């Protein structure tokens, strides 16, 4: 079997065409270099160098071996580097700032998978509004932010995480549950429970209705609540109907509310993950970002299965 150390000696000798210089480059003695070359020539059963006094030159076999030796040595170096990387334990602090829905219903699943992989990481998730999440990221207090609204910022790199459907939920005993769907005009007569105008789900609903020629102000907003979970509970109590994330509908109030399809209205909001471009990245941050943006991530597969 080929010895990669012998190949490195061969490369040094081939590049310097001088065994003494090759020995200095490799911090070896000249006799040791000569012995390694001899062993390599014995392995192949042919000469690799022509010796003429103190001068050497490559034989045809040596010229043929040279590019292959470079590739083999480079592959060995890369393998060593990769395995060294795998041996390094990911540890330290990871602080994620996020908005309400991702923080309550998406990140816990992702974080559970991450901490199974890297149990020495100490993670924190801060649920706040979007502006506070960006501030924490810019101040270097949070390494990652997750938000349902994309705001361009020159120092923040954003990546689309997932696309999350918004659905209309109604009480279990509501008349709409006995129908396959309702039309847009019927929404005008309903008692809507909605998020505040700065919320991502409100913006998605507003823009989706506008594309169909509807103004969101035409709806009867009887109650405004600060998070989707509260909307789900209010619908469950029969206060009205509302649009929430499918995750909220399925995981919080699945048995207490019903999802009703609205003709010609498909709503979804994108969830984005962001990190600061200029601040140094921690090992835990790099590992989390890689896992969250990998198309084949098992945690992402779980989340997407909840959304389907």
mmCIF file of C-alpha atoms in Angstrom:
data_model
loop_
_atom_site.group_PDB
_atom_site.id
_atom_site.type_symbol
_atom_site.label_atom_id
_atom_site.label_comp_id
_atom_site.label_asym_id
_atom_site.label_seq_id
_atom_site.Cartn_x
_atom_site.Cartn_y
_atom_site.Cartn_z
ATOM 1 C CA UNK A 1 0.000 0.000 0.000
ATOM 2 C CA UNK A 2 1.208 3.500 -0.789
ATOM 3 C CA UNK A 3 2.601 5.496 2.122
ATOM 4 C CA UNK A 4 1.448 9.129 1.937
ATOM 5 C CA UNK A 5 4.527 10.223 3.895
ATOM 6 C CA UNK A 6 6.748 8.672 1.223
ATOM 7 C CA UNK A 7 4.738 10.503 -1.416
ATOM 8 C CA UNK A 8 5.316 13.790 0.433
ATOM 9 C CA UNK A 9 9.055 13.074 0.428
ATOM 10 C CA UNK A 10 8.860 12.302 -3.286
ATOM 11 C CA UNK A 11 7.050 15.597 -3.949
ATOM 12 C CA UNK A 12 9.651 17.600 -2.036
ATOM 13 C CA UNK A 13 12.477 15.902 -3.940
ATOM 14 C CA UNK A 14 10.706 16.306 -7.288
ATOM 15 C CA UNK A 15 10.041 20.000 -6.679
ATOM 16 C CA UNK A 16 13.556 20.851 -5.493
ATOM 17 C CA UNK A 17 15.451 18.240 -7.567
ATOM 18 C CA UNK A 18 17.827 18.078 -4.624
ATOM 19 C CA UNK A 19 17.689 15.568 -1.787
ATOM 20 C CA UNK A 20 19.474 17.942 0.619
ATOM 21 C CA UNK A 21 16.986 20.746 0.012
ATOM 22 C CA UNK A 22 14.111 18.288 0.256
ATOM 23 C CA UNK A 23 15.464 17.143 3.634
ATOM 24 C CA UNK A 24 15.608 20.752 4.903
ATOM 25 C CA UNK A 25 12.066 21.441 3.723
ATOM 26 C CA UNK A 26 10.780 18.351 5.512
ATOM 27 C CA UNK A 27 13.009 18.741 8.591
ATOM 28 C CA UNK A 28 14.528 15.337 7.929
ATOM 29 C CA UNK A 29 18.048 14.045 7.402
ATOM 30 C CA UNK A 30 19.244 13.514 3.840
ATOM 31 C CA UNK A 31 19.854 9.769 4.374
ATOM 32 C CA UNK A 32 16.236 9.454 5.560
ATOM 33 C CA UNK A 33 14.988 11.186 2.380
ATOM 34 C CA UNK A 34 17.159 8.892 0.264
ATOM 35 C CA UNK A 35 15.796 5.831 2.072
ATOM 36 C CA UNK A 36 12.165 6.900 1.573
ATOM 37 C CA UNK A 37 12.770 7.437 -2.152
ATOM 38 C CA UNK A 38 14.461 4.048 -2.368
ATOM 39 C CA UNK A 39 11.504 2.370 -0.622
ATOM 40 C CA UNK A 40 9.069 4.085 -3.004
ATOM 41 C CA UNK A 41 11.052 2.976 -6.031
ATOM 42 C CA UNK A 42 11.077 -0.571 -4.639
ATOM 43 C CA UNK A 43 7.295 -0.400 -4.225
ATOM 44 C CA UNK A 44 6.806 0.529 -7.891
ATOM 45 C CA UNK A 45 9.688 -1.604 -9.171
ATOM 46 C CA UNK A 46 11.165 1.257 -11.209
ATOM 47 C CA UNK A 47 13.368 4.291 -10.800
ATOM 48 C CA UNK A 48 11.768 7.643 -10.172
ATOM 49 C CA UNK A 49 14.956 9.737 -10.309
ATOM 50 C CA UNK A 50 18.116 9.737 -12.407
ATOM 51 C CA UNK A 51 21.152 10.425 -10.212
ATOM 52 C CA UNK A 52 24.132 12.213 -11.708
ATOM 53 C CA UNK A 53 26.516 13.199 -8.960
ATOM 54 C CA UNK A 54 24.719 15.739 -6.769
ATOM 55 C CA UNK A 55 22.172 16.435 -9.482
ATOM 56 C CA UNK A 56 18.947 14.501 -9.898
ATOM 57 C CA UNK A 57 16.147 14.583 -12.458
ATOM 58 C CA UNK A 58 12.839 12.810 -12.834
ATOM 59 C CA UNK A 59 12.542 9.722 -14.938
ATOM 60 C CA UNK A 60 9.536 9.216 -17.197
ATOM 61 C CA UNK A 61 7.958 7.196 -14.389
ATOM 62 C CA UNK A 62 8.692 10.038 -11.948
ATOM 63 C CA UNK A 63 7.067 12.581 -14.262
ATOM 64 C CA UNK A 64 4.002 10.338 -14.553
ATOM 65 C CA UNK A 65 3.741 9.883 -10.782
ATOM 66 C CA UNK A 66 4.116 13.591 -9.933
ATOM 67 C CA UNK A 67 0.523 14.856 -10.556
ATOM 68 C CA UNK A 68 -1.011 11.729 -9.029
ATOM 69 C CA UNK A 69 1.182 12.102 -5.939
ATOM 70 C CA UNK A 70 0.046 15.714 -5.556
ATOM 71 C CA UNK A 71 -3.611 14.656 -5.726
ATOM 72 C CA UNK A 72 -3.144 11.828 -3.241
ATOM 73 C CA UNK A 73 -1.251 13.975 -0.743
ATOM 74 C CA UNK A 74 -3.821 16.779 -1.065
ATOM 75 C CA UNK A 75 -6.670 14.300 -0.490
ATOM 76 C CA UNK A 76 -4.903 12.958 2.598
ATOM 77 C CA UNK A 77 -4.454 16.487 3.965
ATOM 78 C CA UNK A 78 -8.112 17.296 3.365
ATOM 79 C CA UNK A 79 -9.184 14.069 5.057
ATOM 80 C CA UNK A 80 -7.066 14.897 8.108
ATOM 81 C CA UNK A 81 -8.505 18.417 8.273
ATOM 82 C CA UNK A 82 -12.075 17.146 7.968
ATOM 83 C CA UNK A 83 -11.644 14.565 10.692
ATOM 84 C CA UNK A 84 -9.985 17.137 12.969
ATOM 85 C CA UNK A 85 -13.015 19.363 12.453
ATOM 86 C CA UNK A 86 -15.351 16.524 13.393
ATOM 87 C CA UNK A 87 -13.382 15.935 16.578
ATOM 88 C CA UNK A 88 -13.795 19.513 17.709
ATOM 89 C CA UNK A 89 -16.721 19.731 20.103
ATOM 90 C CA UNK A 90 -19.228 22.507 19.530
ATOM 91 C CA UNK A 91 -19.852 24.298 22.806
ATOM 92 C CA UNK A 92 -20.545 27.719 24.282
ATOM 93 C CA UNK A 93 -23.546 30.036 24.273
ATOM 94 C CA UNK A 94 -26.155 30.416 21.541
ATOM 95 C CA UNK A 95 -28.706 33.211 21.903
ATOM 96 C CA UNK A 96 -31.520 33.432 19.358
ATOM 97 C CA UNK A 97 -33.838 36.442 19.155
ATOM 98 C CA UNK A 98 -37.115 35.824 17.377
ATOM 99 C CA UNK A 99 -40.660 36.976 16.857
ATOM 100 C CA UNK A 100 -43.668 35.264 18.428
ATOM 101 C CA UNK A 101 -44.770 32.474 16.084
ATOM 102 C CA UNK A 102 -41.277 31.169 15.196
ATOM 103 C CA UNK A 103 -40.241 31.353 18.841
ATOM 104 C CA UNK A 104 -43.195 29.379 20.146
ATOM 105 C CA UNK A 105 -43.946 26.869 17.422
ATOM 106 C CA UNK A 106 -40.932 26.454 15.127
ATOM 107 C CA UNK A 107 -37.683 27.006 17.028
ATOM 108 C CA UNK A 108 -38.376 24.495 19.843
ATOM 109 C CA UNK A 109 -38.450 21.641 17.299
ATOM 110 C CA UNK A 110 -35.297 22.871 15.601
ATOM 111 C CA UNK A 111 -33.544 23.515 18.902
ATOM 112 C CA UNK A 112 -34.369 20.040 20.222
ATOM 113 C CA UNK A 113 -32.613 18.501 17.234
ATOM 114 C CA UNK A 114 -29.676 20.905 17.535
ATOM 115 C CA UNK A 115 -29.096 20.206 21.235
ATOM 116 C CA UNK A 116 -29.178 16.463 20.621
ATOM 117 C CA UNK A 117 -26.298 16.945 18.202
ATOM 118 C CA UNK A 118 -24.430 19.449 20.358
ATOM 119 C CA UNK A 119 -25.318 18.801 24.015
ATOM 120 C CA UNK A 120 -22.540 21.087 25.337
ATOM 121 C CA UNK A 121 -24.162 24.196 23.859
ATOM 122 C CA UNK A 122 -26.182 26.397 26.238
ATOM 123 C CA UNK A 123 -28.996 27.947 24.214
ATOM 124 C CA UNK A 124 -31.453 30.762 24.919
ATOM 125 C CA UNK A 125 -34.447 31.903 22.863
ATOM 126 C CA UNK A 126 -35.773 35.438 23.403
ATOM 127 C CA UNK A 127 -39.245 36.078 22.019
ATOM 128 C CA UNK A 128 -39.825 39.739 21.221
ATOM 129 C CA UNK A 129 -40.983 42.059 18.469
ATOM 130 C CA UNK A 130 -39.053 42.307 15.210
ATOM 131 C CA UNK A 131 -37.329 45.612 16.015
ATOM 132 C CA UNK A 132 -36.017 44.307 19.331
ATOM 133 C CA UNK A 133 -34.755 41.127 17.650
ATOM 134 C CA UNK A 134 -32.793 43.177 15.105
ATOM 135 C CA UNK A 135 -31.426 45.410 17.857
ATOM 136 C CA UNK A 136 -30.188 42.412 19.853
ATOM 137 C CA UNK A 137 -28.505 41.038 16.734
ATOM 138 C CA UNK A 138 -26.804 44.363 15.929
ATOM 139 C CA UNK A 139 -25.601 44.731 19.494
ATOM 140 C CA UNK A 140 -24.015 41.290 19.374
ATOM 141 C CA UNK A 141 -26.173 40.013 22.220
ATOM 142 C CA UNK A 142 -27.955 37.546 19.931
ATOM 143 C CA UNK A 143 -26.123 35.511 17.304
ATOM 144 C CA UNK A 144 -29.218 34.490 15.313
ATOM 145 C CA UNK A 145 -32.595 36.078 14.686
ATOM 146 C CA UNK A 146 -35.734 34.467 13.283
ATOM 147 C CA UNK A 147 -38.604 36.597 11.996
ATOM 148 C CA UNK A 148 -41.735 36.320 9.889
ATOM 149 C CA UNK A 149 -40.977 39.641 8.185
ATOM 150 C CA UNK A 150 -37.918 40.376 6.069
ATOM 151 C CA UNK A 151 -36.459 43.841 6.645
ATOM 152 C CA UNK A 152 -33.422 44.676 4.527
ATOM 153 C CA UNK A 153 -30.401 45.613 6.609
ATOM 154 C CA UNK A 154 -26.913 46.037 5.111
ATOM 155 C CA UNK A 155 -25.210 44.246 7.996
ATOM 156 C CA UNK A 156 -27.607 41.299 8.313
ATOM 157 C CA UNK A 157 -27.607 38.236 6.100
ATOM 158 C CA UNK A 158 -31.108 36.799 5.737
ATOM 159 C CA UNK A 159 -32.024 33.317 4.527
ATOM 160 C CA UNK A 160 -35.558 32.114 3.798
ATOM 161 C CA UNK A 161 -36.201 29.434 6.372
ATOM 162 C CA UNK A 162 -39.651 28.015 5.620
ATOM 163 C CA UNK A 163 -42.962 29.146 4.141
ATOM 164 C CA UNK A 164 -45.788 28.880 6.641
ATOM 165 C CA UNK A 165 -49.468 28.717 5.539
ATOM 166 C CA UNK A 166 -52.051 30.953 7.203
ATOM 167 C CA UNK A 167 -55.505 29.438 7.640
ATOM 168 C CA UNK A 168 -58.922 30.656 8.737
ATOM 169 C CA UNK A 169 -60.097 29.007 11.946
ATOM 170 C CA UNK A 170 -63.648 29.037 13.329
ATOM 171 C CA UNK A 171 -65.344 27.474 16.389
ATOM 172 C CA UNK A 172 -66.250 23.802 16.020
ATOM 173 C CA UNK A 173 -69.968 24.583 15.988
ATOM 174 C CA UNK A 174 -69.748 27.401 13.436
ATOM 175 C CA UNK A 175 -72.079 27.078 10.383
ATOM 176 C CA UNK A 176 -69.094 27.344 8.016
ATOM 177 C CA UNK A 177 -67.790 23.984 9.248
ATOM 178 C CA UNK A 178 -70.633 22.262 7.400
ATOM 179 C CA UNK A 179 -69.426 23.588 4.045
ATOM 180 C CA UNK A 180 -66.422 22.798 1.864
ATOM 181 C CA UNK A 181 -65.454 26.479 1.594
ATOM 182 C CA UNK A 182 -66.686 30.061 1.844
ATOM 183 C CA UNK A 183 -66.236 32.975 -0.522
ATOM 184 C CA UNK A 184 -64.379 36.203 0.144
ATOM 185 C CA UNK A 185 -67.527 38.320 0.442
ATOM 186 C CA UNK A 186 -68.644 36.283 3.452
ATOM 187 C CA UNK A 187 -65.581 37.464 5.376
ATOM 188 C CA UNK A 188 -67.031 40.979 5.427
ATOM 189 C CA UNK A 189 -69.915 39.782 7.626
ATOM 190 C CA UNK A 190 -67.752 37.845 10.085
ATOM 191 C CA UNK A 191 -66.467 38.964 13.465
ATOM 192 C CA UNK A 192 -62.710 38.905 12.866
ATOM 193 C CA UNK A 193 -60.101 38.510 15.582
ATOM 194 C CA UNK A 194 -56.846 39.912 14.217
ATOM 195 C CA UNK A 195 -53.236 40.698 15.039
ATOM 196 C CA UNK A 196 -51.884 44.243 15.281
ATOM 197 C CA UNK A 197 -50.961 45.900 11.923
ATOM 198 C CA UNK A 198 -47.205 45.485 12.518
ATOM 199 C CA UNK A 199 -47.498 41.689 12.839
ATOM 200 C CA UNK A 200 -46.316 39.544 9.970
ATOM 201 C CA UNK A 201 -49.554 37.564 9.729
ATOM 202 C CA UNK A 202 -51.571 40.815 9.538
ATOM 203 C CA UNK A 203 -49.399 42.048 6.661
ATOM 204 C CA UNK A 204 -49.804 38.752 4.806
ATOM 205 C CA UNK A 205 -53.588 38.883 5.200
ATOM 206 C CA UNK A 206 -53.696 42.557 4.197
ATOM 207 C CA UNK A 207 -51.594 41.982 1.064
ATOM 208 C CA UNK A 208 -53.429 38.780 0.134
ATOM 209 C CA UNK A 209 -56.809 40.493 0.310
ATOM 210 C CA UNK A 210 -55.512 43.517 -1.630
ATOM 211 C CA UNK A 211 -54.491 41.224 -4.502
ATOM 212 C CA UNK A 212 -58.144 40.169 -4.704
ATOM 213 C CA UNK A 213 -59.425 43.745 -4.637
ATOM 214 C CA UNK A 214 -60.361 43.729 -0.949
ATOM 215 C CA UNK A 215 -59.298 46.299 1.607
ATOM 216 C CA UNK A 216 -58.589 44.817 5.030
ATOM 217 C CA UNK A 217 -60.350 47.804 6.601
ATOM 218 C CA UNK A 218 -63.588 46.476 5.089
ATOM 219 C CA UNK A 219 -63.464 43.544 7.518
ATOM 220 C CA UNK A 220 -65.152 43.797 10.919
ATOM 221 C CA UNK A 221 -62.170 43.659 13.286
ATOM 222 C CA UNK A 222 -63.948 43.158 16.583
ATOM 223 C CA UNK A 223 -60.844 42.228 18.609
ATOM 224 C CA UNK A 224 -57.079 42.740 18.247
ATOM 225 C CA UNK A 225 -54.735 40.367 20.090
ATOM 226 C CA UNK A 226 -50.973 40.319 20.452
ATOM 227 C CA UNK A 227 -50.247 36.751 19.371
ATOM 228 C CA UNK A 228 -51.716 33.922 17.320
ATOM 229 C CA UNK A 229 -52.127 31.650 20.310
ATOM 230 C CA UNK A 230 -54.480 34.172 21.909
ATOM 231 C CA UNK A 231 -56.485 34.345 18.668
ATOM 232 C CA UNK A 232 -56.829 30.555 18.656
ATOM 233 C CA UNK A 233 -58.117 30.543 22.240
ATOM 234 C CA UNK A 234 -60.539 33.394 21.508
ATOM 235 C CA UNK A 235 -61.907 31.513 18.483
ATOM 236 C CA UNK A 236 -62.211 28.414 20.615
ATOM 237 C CA UNK A 237 -64.355 30.405 23.075
ATOM 238 C CA UNK A 238 -66.661 31.511 20.251
ATOM 239 C CA UNK A 239 -65.624 35.173 20.212
ATOM 240 C CA UNK A 240 -65.162 35.223 16.444
ATOM 241 C CA UNK A 241 -63.034 33.800 13.629
ATOM 242 C CA UNK A 242 -59.415 34.520 12.739
ATOM 243 C CA UNK A 243 -56.403 33.787 10.569
ATOM 244 C CA UNK A 244 -53.484 32.016 12.243
ATOM 245 C CA UNK A 245 -50.507 29.886 11.308
ATOM 246 C CA UNK A 246 -51.376 26.296 10.423
ATOM 247 C CA UNK A 247 -48.907 25.283 13.140
ATOM 248 C CA UNK A 248 -50.945 27.161 15.732
ATOM 249 C CA UNK A 249 -54.200 25.662 14.442
ATOM 250 C CA UNK A 250 -52.849 22.113 14.510
ATOM 251 C CA UNK A 251 -50.743 22.153 17.652
ATOM 252 C CA UNK A 252 -52.628 24.485 19.986
ATOM 253 C CA UNK A 253 -56.332 24.219 19.210
ATOM 254 C CA UNK A 254 -56.628 21.257 16.853
ATOM 255 C CA UNK A 255 -59.589 19.627 18.599
ATOM 256 C CA UNK A 256 -61.328 22.869 19.543
ATOM 257 C CA UNK A 257 -61.467 24.773 16.243
ATOM 258 C CA UNK A 258 -61.978 23.961 12.578
ATOM 259 C CA UNK A 259 -60.071 25.155 9.527
ATOM 260 C CA UNK A 260 -62.266 26.642 6.806
ATOM 261 C CA UNK A 261 -61.052 27.136 3.255
ATOM 262 C CA UNK A 262 -61.644 30.529 1.615
ATOM 263 C CA UNK A 263 -62.167 30.347 -2.141
ATOM 264 C CA UNK A 264 -59.396 31.924 -4.193
ATOM 265 C CA UNK A 265 -57.366 32.947 -1.140
ATOM 266 C CA UNK A 266 -54.095 31.154 -0.453
ATOM 267 C CA UNK A 267 -52.027 32.818 2.251
ATOM 268 C CA UNK A 268 -48.557 31.998 3.515
ATOM 269 C CA UNK A 269 -45.841 33.906 5.322
ATOM 270 C CA UNK A 270 -42.139 33.317 4.923
ATOM 271 C CA UNK A 271 -40.007 32.775 8.008
ATOM 272 C CA UNK A 272 -36.462 34.154 7.763
ATOM 273 C CA UNK A 273 -33.300 33.369 9.691
ATOM 274 C CA UNK A 274 -30.659 36.083 9.966
ATOM 275 C CA UNK A 275 -27.133 36.615 11.264
ATOM 276 C CA UNK A 276 -24.801 39.609 11.409
ATOM 277 C CA UNK A 277 -22.308 39.874 8.553
ATOM 278 C CA UNK A 278 -19.636 41.870 10.376
ATOM 279 C CA UNK A 279 -19.559 40.348 13.852
ATOM 280 C CA UNK A 280 -17.454 37.202 14.439
ATOM 281 C CA UNK A 281 -19.387 33.938 14.415
ATOM 282 C CA UNK A 282 -19.203 31.477 17.300
ATOM 283 C CA UNK A 283 -18.848 27.742 16.654
ATOM 284 C CA UNK A 284 -22.364 27.161 18.012
ATOM 285 C CA UNK A 285 -23.738 29.847 15.696
ATOM 286 C CA UNK A 286 -22.024 28.347 12.645
ATOM 287 C CA UNK A 287 -23.347 24.888 13.518
ATOM 288 C CA UNK A 288 -26.914 26.137 14.069
ATOM 289 C CA UNK A 289 -26.931 28.191 10.858
ATOM 290 C CA UNK A 290 -25.692 25.214 8.868
ATOM 291 C CA UNK A 291 -28.343 22.912 10.328
ATOM 292 C CA UNK A 292 -31.148 25.454 9.821
ATOM 293 C CA UNK A 293 -30.243 26.105 6.190
ATOM 294 C CA UNK A 294 -29.524 22.507 5.138
ATOM 295 C CA UNK A 295 -32.256 21.346 2.714
ATOM 296 C CA UNK A 296 -31.994 17.808 4.135
ATOM 297 C CA UNK A 297 -32.231 18.836 7.791
ATOM 298 C CA UNK A 298 -34.273 16.306 9.781
ATOM 299 C CA UNK A 299 -35.650 19.053 12.026
ATOM 300 C CA UNK A 300 -36.830 21.067 9.013
ATOM 301 C CA UNK A 301 -38.495 17.945 7.652
ATOM 302 C CA UNK A 302 -40.425 17.588 10.934
ATOM 303 C CA UNK A 303 -41.523 21.234 10.848
ATOM 304 C CA UNK A 304 -42.632 21.025 7.222
ATOM 305 C CA UNK A 305 -44.619 17.871 7.996
ATOM 306 C CA UNK A 306 -46.571 19.880 10.599
ATOM 307 C CA UNK A 307 -47.339 22.500 7.956
ATOM 308 C CA UNK A 308 -48.618 20.091 5.320
#
